[in-house]
Coordinates of C-alpha atoms in Angstrom, one line a residue:
M17 CA 0.0 0.0 0.0
E18 CA 1.5 3.3 -1.1
S19 CA -1.0 5.6 0.6
N20 CA -4.2 5.6 2.5
S21 CA -5.2 9.2 1.8
P22 CA -9.0 9.7 1.9
S23 CA -10.6 11.0 -1.2
L24 CA -14.0 11.4 -2.9
S25 CA -15.1 8.6 -5.0
T26 CA -14.8 8.8 -8.8
E27 CA -18.5 9.0 -9.3
E28 CA -19.1 11.4 -6.4
S29 CA -16.5 14.0 -7.5
T30 CA -17.4 13.8 -11.1
E31 CA -21.1 14.4 -10.3
K32 CA -20.3 17.5 -8.3
L33 CA -18.2 18.9 -11.2
E34 CA -20.9 18.1 -13.8
A35 CA -23.6 19.8 -11.7
A36 CA -21.5 23.0 -11.5
L37 CA -20.9 22.9 -15.3
R38 CA -24.7 22.5 -15.9
A39 CA -25.3 25.5 -13.7
G40 CA -23.1 27.6 -16.0
S41 CA -20.6 28.5 -13.3
P42 CA -17.2 27.0 -12.3
P43 CA -17.3 24.4 -9.6
T44 CA -16.9 25.6 -6.1
Q45 CA -14.3 23.0 -5.4
D46 CA -12.0 21.4 -8.0
P47 CA -12.3 17.6 -8.2
P48 CA -9.4 15.8 -6.5
L49 CA -6.3 15.5 -8.6
V50 CA -6.7 11.8 -9.3
L51 CA -6.1 10.5 -12.9
T52 CA -9.1 8.2 -12.9
T53 CA -11.4 10.9 -11.5
L54 CA -10.5 13.4 -14.2
F55 CA -10.5 10.7 -16.9
A56 CA -14.1 9.9 -15.9
R57 CA -14.9 13.6 -16.3
T58 CA -13.5 13.5 -19.9
V59 CA -15.6 10.5 -20.7
R60 CA -18.7 12.3 -19.5
L61 CA -17.9 15.4 -21.4
H62 CA -16.5 13.8 -24.6
G63 CA -17.6 10.2 -24.6
G64 CA -18.2 10.1 -28.3
A65 CA -14.9 11.7 -29.2
V66 CA -12.1 9.6 -30.6
A67 CA -9.6 8.8 -27.8
L68 CA -7.3 6.5 -29.7
A69 CA -6.6 6.3 -33.5
D70 CA -4.2 3.5 -34.4
G71 CA -4.4 2.5 -38.1
A72 CA -7.9 1.4 -38.9
E73 CA -8.8 1.1 -35.2
R74 CA -10.8 3.9 -33.5
F75 CA -11.7 3.9 -29.9
T76 CA -14.0 6.5 -28.5
Y77 CA -13.6 7.6 -24.9
D78 CA -16.7 5.7 -23.9
R79 CA -15.5 2.5 -25.6
L80 CA -12.0 2.8 -24.2
N81 CA -13.4 3.5 -20.7
R82 CA -15.7 0.5 -20.7
R83 CA -12.9 -1.8 -21.9
A84 CA -10.6 -0.5 -19.2
N85 CA -13.3 -0.9 -16.5
R86 CA -13.8 -4.6 -17.4
M87 CA -10.1 -5.2 -17.3
A88 CA -9.9 -3.4 -13.9
R89 CA -12.6 -5.7 -12.5
H90 CA -10.6 -8.7 -13.6
L91 CA -7.5 -7.4 -12.0
Q92 CA -9.4 -6.7 -8.8
G93 CA -10.6 -10.3 -8.9
R94 CA -7.0 -11.4 -9.0
G95 CA -6.3 -9.5 -5.9
V96 CA -5.0 -6.2 -7.3
G97 CA -6.0 -3.4 -4.9
R98 CA -5.0 0.1 -3.8
G99 CA -1.3 0.8 -4.0
D100 CA -0.3 -2.6 -5.5
R101 CA 2.4 -2.5 -8.1
V102 CA 1.5 -4.0 -11.5
G103 CA 4.1 -4.4 -14.2
V104 CA 3.2 -3.6 -17.8
H105 CA 5.4 -5.1 -20.5
M106 CA 3.7 -4.2 -23.8
H107 CA 4.3 -2.7 -27.2
R108 CA 2.2 0.3 -28.3
S109 CA -1.3 -0.7 -29.1
P110 CA -4.8 0.4 -28.1
D111 CA -4.8 -2.2 -25.4
L112 CA -1.6 -0.7 -23.9
Y113 CA -3.5 2.4 -22.9
A114 CA -6.6 0.4 -21.8
V115 CA -4.3 -1.6 -19.5
I116 CA -2.7 1.5 -18.1
L117 CA -6.2 2.8 -17.3
A118 CA -7.3 -0.6 -15.9
V119 CA -4.4 -0.8 -13.4
L120 CA -5.1 2.7 -12.2
K121 CA -8.9 2.0 -12.0
A122 CA -8.2 -1.1 -9.9
G123 CA -6.3 1.2 -7.5
G124 CA -2.9 -0.1 -8.6
C125 CA 0.5 1.5 -9.5
V126 CA 1.8 1.1 -13.0
V127 CA 5.4 -0.1 -13.3
P128 CA 6.3 0.4 -17.0
L129 CA 8.7 -2.2 -18.5
D130 CA 9.9 -1.3 -22.0
P131 CA 10.1 -4.4 -24.3
A132 CA 13.0 -2.7 -26.1
H133 CA 15.2 -2.8 -23.0
P134 CA 17.6 -5.6 -22.5
T135 CA 16.4 -8.6 -20.4
Q136 CA 19.1 -8.1 -17.8
Y137 CA 18.1 -4.5 -17.3
L138 CA 14.4 -5.4 -17.0
A139 CA 15.4 -8.2 -14.5
R140 CA 17.0 -5.6 -12.2
I141 CA 13.9 -3.4 -12.3
L142 CA 11.7 -6.4 -11.5
R143 CA 13.9 -7.3 -8.5
E144 CA 13.6 -3.7 -7.3
A145 CA 9.9 -3.1 -7.9
R146 CA 8.5 -6.6 -7.2
P147 CA 5.3 -6.0 -9.3
S148 CA 2.5 -8.6 -9.3
P149 CA 1.2 -9.5 -11.8
V150 CA 3.2 -8.4 -14.9
I151 CA 0.8 -7.8 -17.8
C152 CA 2.6 -8.6 -21.1
D153 CA 2.1 -9.3 -24.8
D154 CA 3.9 -12.6 -24.4
P155 CA 5.3 -14.2 -21.2
D156 CA 8.2 -15.7 -23.2
D157 CA 9.5 -12.2 -23.8
L158 CA 9.9 -11.6 -20.0
P159 CA 13.0 -12.4 -17.9
S160 CA 12.6 -16.0 -16.8
E161 CA 12.0 -15.2 -13.1
A162 CA 8.9 -13.1 -14.1
R163 CA 7.1 -15.6 -16.3
A164 CA 5.4 -17.6 -13.5
G165 CA 3.3 -14.7 -12.3
A166 CA 2.7 -13.1 -15.7
L167 CA -0.7 -12.2 -17.1
S168 CA -0.9 -12.2 -20.9
R169 CA -2.8 -9.5 -22.6
D170 CA -5.0 -12.1 -24.3
D171 CA -5.8 -13.8 -21.0
L172 CA -6.7 -10.4 -19.5
V173 CA -9.0 -9.6 -22.4
R174 CA -10.7 -13.0 -22.2
G175 CA -11.0 -12.9 -18.5
S176 CA -12.6 -9.5 -18.5
E177 CA -15.4 -10.4 -21.0
G178 CA -18.8 -10.1 -19.6
L179 CA -17.7 -8.2 -16.4
P180 CA -19.5 -5.0 -15.4
D181 CA -18.2 -2.0 -17.3
G182 CA -19.1 0.8 -14.8
D183 CA -16.4 2.8 -13.1
P184 CA -14.9 0.9 -10.1
D185 CA -14.0 2.9 -7.0
P186 CA -10.9 1.8 -5.3
G187 CA -10.7 4.9 -3.1
T188 CA -7.6 6.3 -4.8
G189 CA -6.4 9.7 -3.5
P190 CA -4.1 12.4 -5.0
E191 CA -1.1 11.2 -2.9
D192 CA -1.3 7.6 -4.1
T193 CA 1.4 6.4 -6.4
A194 CA 0.2 6.2 -10.0
F195 CA 3.5 5.3 -11.8
L196 CA 6.8 3.8 -10.6
M197 CA 9.3 4.9 -13.3
Y198 CA 12.9 3.8 -13.3
T199 CA 15.8 5.9 -14.3
S200 CA 19.6 5.3 -14.2
G201 CA 21.4 5.6 -10.9
S202 CA 24.9 6.7 -10.2
T203 CA 25.7 3.3 -8.5
G204 CA 24.3 1.3 -11.3
R205 CA 21.1 0.5 -9.3
P206 CA 18.0 1.8 -11.1
K207 CA 16.1 4.6 -9.3
G208 CA 12.3 4.0 -9.0
V209 CA 10.5 7.4 -9.0
R210 CA 7.1 7.3 -7.3
I211 CA 4.9 9.6 -9.3
A212 CA 1.7 10.6 -7.5
H213 CA -1.7 10.9 -9.1
R214 CA -1.7 14.6 -8.4
G215 CA 1.6 15.0 -10.3
L216 CA 0.0 14.1 -13.6
A217 CA -3.7 14.9 -12.9
R218 CA -2.7 18.5 -12.5
L219 CA -2.4 18.7 -16.3
G220 CA -6.2 18.5 -16.5
P221 CA -7.3 21.7 -14.8
H222 CA -3.8 23.3 -14.7
S223 CA -2.1 22.9 -18.1
G224 CA -1.4 26.6 -18.5
P225 CA -1.0 27.9 -22.1
L226 CA -1.5 24.4 -23.6
D227 CA -5.1 24.9 -24.9
I228 CA -5.7 21.3 -26.0
G229 CA -9.1 19.8 -26.7
P230 CA -11.2 17.3 -28.7
P231 CA -10.2 18.6 -32.2
D232 CA -6.5 18.0 -31.5
G233 CA -4.5 14.9 -32.3
L234 CA -1.4 14.3 -30.2
T235 CA 1.5 12.0 -31.3
Q236 CA 2.6 9.4 -28.8
S237 CA 6.2 8.5 -29.6
A238 CA 8.1 8.5 -26.3
A239 CA 8.9 5.1 -24.8
F240 CA 6.3 4.0 -22.3
S241 CA 9.0 3.7 -19.6
F242 CA 10.0 7.3 -20.2
A243 CA 8.2 10.1 -18.3
A244 CA 7.7 12.1 -21.5
S245 CA 5.1 9.4 -22.5
T246 CA 2.9 10.3 -19.6
I247 CA 2.7 13.9 -20.7
E248 CA 1.7 12.8 -24.2
I249 CA -0.9 10.4 -22.9
W250 CA -2.5 12.5 -20.2
L251 CA -2.5 15.8 -22.1
A252 CA -4.8 13.9 -24.6
F253 CA -6.8 11.8 -22.1
L254 CA -7.6 14.7 -19.7
H255 CA -8.7 17.1 -22.4
G256 CA -10.7 14.9 -24.8
A257 CA -8.1 15.0 -27.6
T258 CA -7.1 12.0 -29.8
L259 CA -4.0 10.1 -29.0
L260 CA -2.0 8.9 -32.1
P261 CA 0.4 6.1 -31.2
M262 CA 3.5 5.9 -33.3
P263 CA 5.2 2.7 -34.4
P264 CA 7.7 1.1 -31.9
G265 CA 11.0 2.9 -31.5
L266 CA 11.9 6.4 -32.6
P267 CA 9.5 7.4 -35.4
S268 CA 10.9 7.9 -38.9
L269 CA 10.5 11.2 -40.6
P270 CA 8.0 9.8 -43.2
V271 CA 6.0 8.4 -40.3
L272 CA 5.9 11.8 -38.6
R273 CA 4.9 13.4 -41.9
E274 CA 2.1 10.9 -42.3
A275 CA 0.9 11.6 -38.8
V276 CA 0.4 15.2 -39.6
E277 CA -0.8 15.0 -43.2
E278 CA -3.0 11.9 -43.0
R279 CA -3.7 11.1 -39.3
G280 CA -4.6 14.6 -38.2
A281 CA -1.8 15.3 -35.7
T282 CA -2.0 18.9 -34.5
V283 CA 0.4 18.6 -31.5
L284 CA 3.8 17.1 -31.9
S285 CA 5.9 16.1 -28.9
L286 CA 9.5 15.7 -30.0
P287 CA 13.0 15.4 -28.4
C288 CA 15.2 18.2 -29.7
G289 CA 17.3 15.9 -31.9
L290 CA 14.3 14.5 -33.8
F291 CA 12.9 18.0 -34.1
N292 CA 16.2 19.1 -35.7
A293 CA 16.0 16.2 -38.2
L294 CA 12.4 17.1 -39.1
V295 CA 13.4 20.7 -39.7
D296 CA 16.3 19.6 -41.9
Q297 CA 14.4 17.1 -44.1
E298 CA 10.6 17.5 -43.7
P299 CA 9.9 21.1 -42.7
E300 CA 6.8 21.4 -44.7
C301 CA 4.9 19.0 -42.4
L302 CA 5.1 21.7 -39.6
R303 CA 2.8 24.0 -41.5
S304 CA -0.5 22.5 -40.3
V305 CA 0.4 21.8 -36.6
R306 CA -0.7 24.0 -33.8
I307 CA 1.8 23.1 -31.1
V308 CA 5.3 21.6 -31.0
L309 CA 6.5 20.5 -27.5
L310 CA 10.3 20.2 -27.4
S311 CA 12.1 18.4 -24.6
G312 CA 15.2 16.6 -23.7
D313 CA 18.1 19.1 -24.2
F314 CA 19.2 22.5 -25.3
P315 CA 17.4 23.3 -28.5
S316 CA 19.3 24.4 -31.6
P317 CA 18.7 28.1 -32.2
D318 CA 19.2 27.7 -36.0
H319 CA 16.6 24.9 -36.2
L320 CA 14.2 26.9 -34.2
R321 CA 14.4 30.0 -36.4
R322 CA 14.0 27.8 -39.6
A323 CA 11.0 26.0 -38.1
L324 CA 9.3 29.2 -37.0
A325 CA 9.7 30.6 -40.5
H326 CA 7.8 27.6 -41.9
T327 CA 4.9 27.4 -39.5
D328 CA 2.3 29.4 -37.5
A329 CA 2.5 26.8 -34.7
V330 CA 3.7 27.8 -31.2
V331 CA 6.9 26.0 -30.4
Y332 CA 7.4 25.4 -26.7
N333 CA 10.8 24.8 -25.3
G334 CA 9.8 22.5 -22.4
Y335 CA 11.6 21.5 -19.3
G336 CA 10.8 18.6 -17.0
C337 CA 12.2 15.7 -15.1
T338 CA 10.7 12.4 -13.9
E339 CA 10.9 13.5 -10.3
N340 CA 8.5 16.3 -11.1
S341 CA 6.1 14.2 -13.2
S342 CA 7.9 15.4 -16.3
I343 CA 6.6 18.6 -17.8
T344 CA 7.4 21.6 -15.5
A345 CA 8.0 24.8 -17.4
L346 CA 7.4 26.1 -20.9
H347 CA 8.8 28.9 -23.0
P348 CA 6.7 29.9 -26.1
L349 CA 8.3 30.8 -29.4
T350 CA 6.1 32.1 -32.2
S351 CA 8.5 33.8 -34.7
P352 CA 12.2 33.6 -35.7
D353 CA 12.7 36.9 -33.9
D354 CA 11.9 35.2 -30.6
V355 CA 15.2 33.4 -30.8
D356 CA 17.7 36.1 -29.8
G357 CA 21.2 36.6 -31.1
T358 CA 22.8 34.9 -28.2
G359 CA 21.2 31.6 -29.1
V360 CA 20.2 31.0 -25.5
V361 CA 16.6 29.8 -25.3
P362 CA 15.0 30.0 -21.8
I363 CA 13.0 27.2 -20.3
G364 CA 10.5 29.9 -19.4
R365 CA 8.2 29.9 -16.4
P366 CA 6.5 27.1 -14.4
L367 CA 3.1 25.7 -15.2
P368 CA 0.3 26.4 -12.8
T369 CA 0.6 24.7 -9.4
V370 CA 4.4 24.3 -10.0
T371 CA 7.2 26.5 -8.5
L372 CA 10.7 27.0 -9.9
E373 CA 13.5 28.7 -8.0
V374 CA 17.2 29.0 -8.3
Y375 CA 19.0 28.6 -5.0
D376 CA 22.6 29.1 -3.8
P377 CA 24.4 26.4 -1.8
S378 CA 22.8 27.8 1.4
M379 CA 19.3 27.4 -0.2
R380 CA 18.8 31.2 -0.5
P381 CA 17.2 32.5 -3.8
C382 CA 19.8 33.7 -6.3
D383 CA 19.7 37.2 -7.7
A384 CA 19.0 37.7 -11.5
G385 CA 22.0 36.5 -13.5
E386 CA 23.5 34.5 -10.6
V387 CA 24.0 30.8 -11.3
G388 CA 22.6 28.3 -8.8
E389 CA 20.8 25.0 -8.5
L390 CA 17.3 24.8 -10.0
C391 CA 14.7 23.4 -7.5
V392 CA 11.1 22.4 -8.3
G393 CA 8.1 22.5 -6.0
G394 CA 4.4 22.2 -6.1
A395 CA 1.9 19.6 -7.2
G396 CA 4.2 17.8 -9.6
V397 CA 6.9 16.8 -7.1
A398 CA 7.2 13.0 -6.8
L399 CA 6.8 11.0 -3.6
G400 CA 10.5 10.1 -3.6
Y401 CA 12.4 7.0 -4.6
A402 CA 11.0 3.6 -3.9
D403 CA 12.9 1.8 -1.1
Q404 CA 15.8 4.3 -1.2
P405 CA 15.2 6.6 1.8
E406 CA 18.7 8.0 1.9
L407 CA 18.6 9.1 -1.7
T408 CA 15.1 10.5 -1.2
A409 CA 16.3 12.6 1.7
E410 CA 19.3 13.8 -0.3
K411 CA 17.3 15.0 -3.4
F412 CA 13.9 15.9 -1.8
T413 CA 14.0 18.7 0.8
R414 CA 11.7 21.1 2.6
D415 CA 11.0 24.4 1.0
P416 CA 12.9 27.0 3.1
D417 CA 9.9 29.3 2.8
G418 CA 7.1 26.8 3.6
D419 CA 6.1 23.3 4.4
G420 CA 6.1 21.9 0.9
L421 CA 8.7 19.6 -0.7
L422 CA 11.4 20.7 -3.2
Y423 CA 13.2 18.5 -5.6
R424 CA 16.8 19.4 -6.1
T425 CA 17.3 18.8 -9.9
G426 CA 21.0 19.1 -10.1
D427 CA 20.6 21.5 -13.0
L428 CA 22.5 24.7 -12.9
A429 CA 20.4 27.7 -14.0
R430 CA 20.0 31.5 -13.7
R431 CA 17.1 34.0 -14.1
N432 CA 17.5 36.5 -17.0
D433 CA 16.3 40.1 -16.8
N434 CA 12.8 39.1 -17.9
G435 CA 12.4 36.7 -15.0
D436 CA 12.7 33.6 -17.3
I437 CA 14.9 30.8 -16.2
V438 CA 17.8 29.8 -18.4
L439 CA 19.6 26.4 -18.0
V440 CA 23.4 26.6 -17.8
G441 CA 24.4 22.9 -17.3
R442 CA 24.7 20.2 -14.8
G443 CA 26.3 20.2 -11.4
D444 CA 26.9 16.4 -11.3
S445 CA 27.5 13.4 -13.5
M446 CA 24.0 13.3 -15.0
V447 CA 23.5 14.3 -18.6
K448 CA 20.6 14.3 -21.1
I449 CA 21.1 11.9 -24.1
R450 CA 18.4 12.2 -26.7
G451 CA 16.0 13.3 -24.1
F452 CA 16.9 10.6 -21.5
R453 CA 18.6 11.5 -18.2
V454 CA 21.7 9.3 -17.9
E455 CA 24.2 9.0 -15.0
T456 CA 27.6 8.7 -16.7
S457 CA 28.9 7.0 -13.6
A458 CA 26.4 4.2 -14.2
V459 CA 27.7 3.7 -17.8
T460 CA 31.3 3.8 -16.5
L461 CA 30.6 0.9 -14.2
A462 CA 29.1 -1.1 -17.0
V463 CA 32.1 -0.5 -19.3
R464 CA 34.5 -1.4 -16.5
A465 CA 32.6 -4.7 -15.9
L466 CA 33.3 -5.9 -19.5
D467 CA 35.8 -8.7 -19.8
G468 CA 39.1 -7.4 -21.1
V469 CA 38.6 -3.8 -20.0
A470 CA 41.0 -2.7 -17.3
D471 CA 39.7 0.8 -16.5
A472 CA 37.2 3.2 -18.1
A473 CA 35.6 6.6 -17.8
V474 CA 32.5 7.9 -19.7
K475 CA 32.0 11.5 -20.6
A476 CA 29.4 13.5 -22.6
F477 CA 30.4 15.8 -25.4
E478 CA 28.3 18.4 -27.2
D479 CA 28.2 18.6 -31.0
E480 CA 29.3 22.1 -32.0
D481 CA 26.7 22.3 -34.7
T482 CA 23.6 20.6 -33.3
H483 CA 24.3 21.0 -29.6
E484 CA 23.2 17.4 -29.0
K485 CA 25.2 15.4 -26.5
R486 CA 26.8 12.0 -27.1
L487 CA 28.5 9.6 -24.7
V488 CA 32.2 8.7 -25.4
A489 CA 33.8 5.9 -23.4
F490 CA 37.6 6.1 -22.7
Y491 CA 39.1 2.8 -21.7
T492 CA 42.3 0.7 -21.2
T493 CA 42.7 -3.0 -21.7
G494 CA 44.7 -5.6 -19.9
D495 CA 46.7 -6.6 -23.0
G496 CA 47.1 -3.0 -24.2
C497 CA 45.2 -3.8 -27.5
P498 CA 42.1 -1.9 -28.5
A499 CA 38.8 -3.7 -28.6
D500 CA 36.4 -3.9 -31.5
P501 CA 33.9 -1.1 -30.9
A502 CA 31.1 -3.1 -32.5
D503 CA 31.8 -5.9 -29.9
L504 CA 31.8 -3.4 -27.1
V505 CA 28.4 -2.1 -28.3
R506 CA 27.0 -5.6 -28.6
R507 CA 28.0 -6.6 -25.0
L508 CA 26.9 -3.3 -23.4
S509 CA 23.5 -3.5 -25.3
A510 CA 22.8 -6.8 -23.5
D511 CA 22.8 -5.0 -20.2
L512 CA 21.9 -1.3 -20.9
P513 CA 19.1 0.6 -22.7
S514 CA 20.2 2.0 -26.0
H515 CA 20.4 5.6 -24.8
M516 CA 23.0 4.5 -22.2
V517 CA 25.3 2.8 -24.7
P518 CA 28.2 5.1 -25.7
S519 CA 28.3 6.2 -29.3
A520 CA 32.1 6.2 -29.5
F521 CA 35.0 4.4 -27.8
R522 CA 38.6 5.7 -27.4
H523 CA 41.3 3.3 -26.4
L524 CA 44.1 4.7 -24.2
E525 CA 47.4 3.2 -23.2
K526 CA 46.7 4.5 -19.7
M527 CA 44.1 6.6 -18.0
P528 CA 45.2 10.2 -17.3
T529 CA 45.4 11.0 -13.6
N530 CA 45.6 14.1 -11.4
V531 CA 47.9 14.7 -8.4
N532 CA 45.6 12.7 -6.2
G533 CA 45.8 9.7 -8.4
K534 CA 42.2 10.0 -9.6
I535 CA 41.2 10.0 -13.3
D536 CA 41.6 13.5 -14.7
R537 CA 38.3 13.9 -16.6
T538 CA 39.5 17.3 -18.0
A539 CA 42.2 15.4 -19.9
L540 CA 39.6 13.2 -21.6
T541 CA 38.9 15.0 -24.9
V542 CA 37.7 14.3 -28.4
E543 CA 38.8 16.1 -31.5
S544 CA 36.4 18.7 -32.8
R545 CA 34.8 18.3 -36.2
K546 CA 36.6 21.3 -37.5
N547 CA 40.1 20.1 -36.5
R548 CA 39.3 16.6 -37.7
K549 CA 38.4 18.0 -41.2
I550 CA 41.7 20.0 -41.2
R551 CA 43.7 17.0 -40.3
N552 CA 42.0 14.8 -42.9
N553 CA 42.5 17.4 -45.6
R554 CA 46.2 17.6 -44.8
N555 CA 46.8 13.8 -44.6
E556 CA 47.1 11.7 -47.7
K557 CA 44.5 9.0 -48.3
S558 CA 44.5 6.4 -45.6
E559 CA 44.5 2.7 -46.3
K560 CA 40.8 2.7 -45.5
G561 CA 40.1 5.4 -48.0
E562 CA 42.0 3.6 -50.8
K563 CA 39.8 0.4 -50.4
T564 CA 38.0 -0.2 -53.6
M565 CA 34.3 0.0 -53.1
Q566 CA 32.6 -3.3 -54.0
N567 CA 29.2 -1.7 -54.7
P568 CA 28.7 1.6 -56.6
L569 CA 25.9 2.5 -54.1
E570 CA 28.4 2.6 -51.3
A571 CA 29.7 6.0 -52.3
V572 CA 26.2 7.5 -51.9
V573 CA 25.6 5.8 -48.6
L574 CA 29.0 6.8 -47.2
Q575 CA 28.7 10.4 -48.2
S576 CA 25.3 10.6 -46.7
W577 CA 26.5 9.1 -43.5
I578 CA 29.5 11.4 -43.3
E579 CA 27.3 14.5 -43.8
I580 CA 24.8 13.4 -41.1
S581 CA 27.2 12.0 -38.5
G582 CA 30.2 14.3 -39.0
M583 CA 32.5 11.2 -39.0
D584 CA 34.9 12.3 -41.8
D585 CA 37.3 9.4 -41.3
F586 CA 34.6 6.8 -41.6
S587 CA 35.1 3.7 -43.8
T588 CA 32.6 1.4 -45.6
T589 CA 33.3 -1.4 -43.1
D590 CA 33.1 0.6 -39.8
S591 CA 30.0 -0.1 -37.8
F592 CA 27.6 2.8 -37.4
L593 CA 27.2 1.9 -33.7
G594 CA 30.4 2.4 -31.8
H595 CA 31.8 5.0 -34.2
G596 CA 29.7 8.0 -33.3
G597 CA 26.3 6.7 -34.6
N598 CA 23.0 6.9 -32.7
S599 CA 19.3 6.4 -33.3
L600 CA 18.7 10.0 -34.5
H601 CA 21.4 9.6 -37.1
F602 CA 19.7 6.4 -38.2
V603 CA 16.4 8.3 -38.6
Q604 CA 18.1 11.0 -40.7
L605 CA 20.0 8.5 -42.9
A606 CA 16.9 6.3 -43.5
S607 CA 14.9 9.4 -44.6
R608 CA 17.6 10.7 -46.9
L609 CA 18.3 7.4 -48.6
Q610 CA 14.6 6.7 -49.1
K611 CA 14.3 10.0 -51.0
I612 CA 17.4 9.3 -53.0
F613 CA 16.7 5.7 -54.0
G614 CA 12.8 5.8 -54.0
I615 CA 12.4 2.6 -51.9
E616 CA 11.3 2.1 -48.4
I617 CA 14.2 2.3 -46.0
T618 CA 13.3 2.3 -42.3
T619 CA 15.3 3.2 -39.2
E620 CA 15.3 -0.5 -38.4
S621 CA 16.9 -1.2 -41.8
V622 CA 19.9 1.0 -40.9
F623 CA 20.2 -0.6 -37.5
R624 CA 20.1 -4.2 -38.9
H625 CA 22.6 -3.5 -41.8
G626 CA 25.1 -1.7 -39.6
T627 CA 27.8 -0.7 -42.0
V628 CA 28.0 1.3 -45.3
E629 CA 28.9 -1.9 -47.1
Q630 CA 26.0 -3.9 -45.7
L631 CA 23.4 -1.1 -46.1
A632 CA 24.4 -0.5 -49.7
R633 CA 24.0 -4.3 -50.4
F634 CA 20.5 -4.2 -48.8
I635 CA 19.5 -1.2 -50.9
E636 CA 20.7 -2.9 -54.1
E637 CA 18.8 -6.1 -53.3
S638 CA 15.7 -4.0 -52.4
R639 CA 15.8 -2.1 -55.6
D640 CA 16.2 -5.3 -57.7
Q641 CA 13.3 -6.9 -55.9
A642 CA 11.1 -3.8 -56.4
A643 CA 12.1 -3.8 -60.2
T644 CA 11.2 -7.5 -60.5
T645 CA 7.9 -7.0 -58.8
S646 CA 7.1 -4.0 -61.0
S647 CA 7.9 -5.9 -64.2
S648 CA 5.9 -9.0 -63.2
H649 CA 2.9 -6.7 -62.6
G650 CA 3.4 -4.9 -65.9

């Protein structure tokens, strides 16, 4: 049991709200900030509106609610009650969202388990969270120790048939835990963030400038285990808008264009890197959207200006963290002139019911322009970390001016002259990689644990053009010989999510140390793109460069990859992963090659055919197959 806070029932609170709305005046008392209570309000107001649109499937709010209610009754019959943790290991589908609602309606706490994550990583989360049951697409996809108590989606659907479809009332209150979401920890132990109902339910009555309603379609592309997904889901479900699930993984640019042009997306939620790729290659699809929500890292000023020249949409630079139920502050941009010459884009001001303050080390508010630690307070603050009281006490502290809790983000920030908050950087080892918060110390431990690695350190570097960060691992080996980067990626990928796997590896004869004998992180550097180009231009062709290309398409693929990744000394046999490549590069390369060759090339195609040589061969075979099919139909 996570909480026993008293609350109004779902039916009781919704009836009071409805009565006030019918009377033509605002309610005298807001309904409690409980996700299921406010979802029930949406169903009453917009029951006939489309809640989910996934391919040919359309679920109205009324249909989705009834399906979730039947599932909730089945879960309650299996013993799930208020505060119980229930794992959800499912790919995106309409039933994923019905299951989320069902767990909450039964009174439970959702523990998201991303099927894309390695089995060993999921096993650690399962040991930490101890959910029961684990709802899944297929029990065979779970770690072996979780299969015995698993509940397949098909069995849940069959078991719920014929059960009552009215709203159950488990007595859930605003302080109950709705989601237990895991992020990387500095010791290698995942951190389970207990997100309260109020933390997300606030987005119903208190979403600030985000005027979202039934005519809107919101893309849902963030991983279910990532806090950004809760924002996409609940901004839709608490306002009667249509949720548009994207295919698994990071959506390709053609898929995003289709979402806007054919599926009716009016609100795009994008990490900064994917937004940059969209602006570079598909800017026209921004013309018909109303809102773009950016998250994850420092946005590129150049891409913002170009996007704002193509669209009338409001582009919001968003800020958030899992420990504050994700979205916390927004800074609106409506024209290229809103991006000033310094290129510094504020995170803006907090949403209603949220506080943001910059404090000095003594927890006194900083003056304008003074750099300090950004602290978040208000309705979004999480309930702490599951089963980690010391870490909770370190990161969650009392507001010096009141009785509320503050979360110490570790982000360094300052207020500008307009009162907006501007991020400066981090004060610890945590960084943002493609929108995910990553503890570099956790990745360092994983690299050091690899057979053959003697010592290692992992550091984040920012691209001078895109401002995106990437992880680089510096390592030594017992025999003094460098390891194959592709092999290092393969072994790390068995234990870490993809966003925690370094995109480049640098072998060193020995690790640099300071006077105290500790690793000197300031001495761990990578060559800038500009200097690398100068060096390559001065040097004669290397042995790699003189290799005769076996396939004439390789030159096109290689040049495209070099332009996208900036890896000028790349060869046709180097693996994309481990030599500076990441999932955003794959999205861009797939989109560019699809336009060049006129055949379908997905992000998954680039991942599976992981070198220039292999990808060119795949493209050649695909073109030949397409030509054969075309001639046979002719």
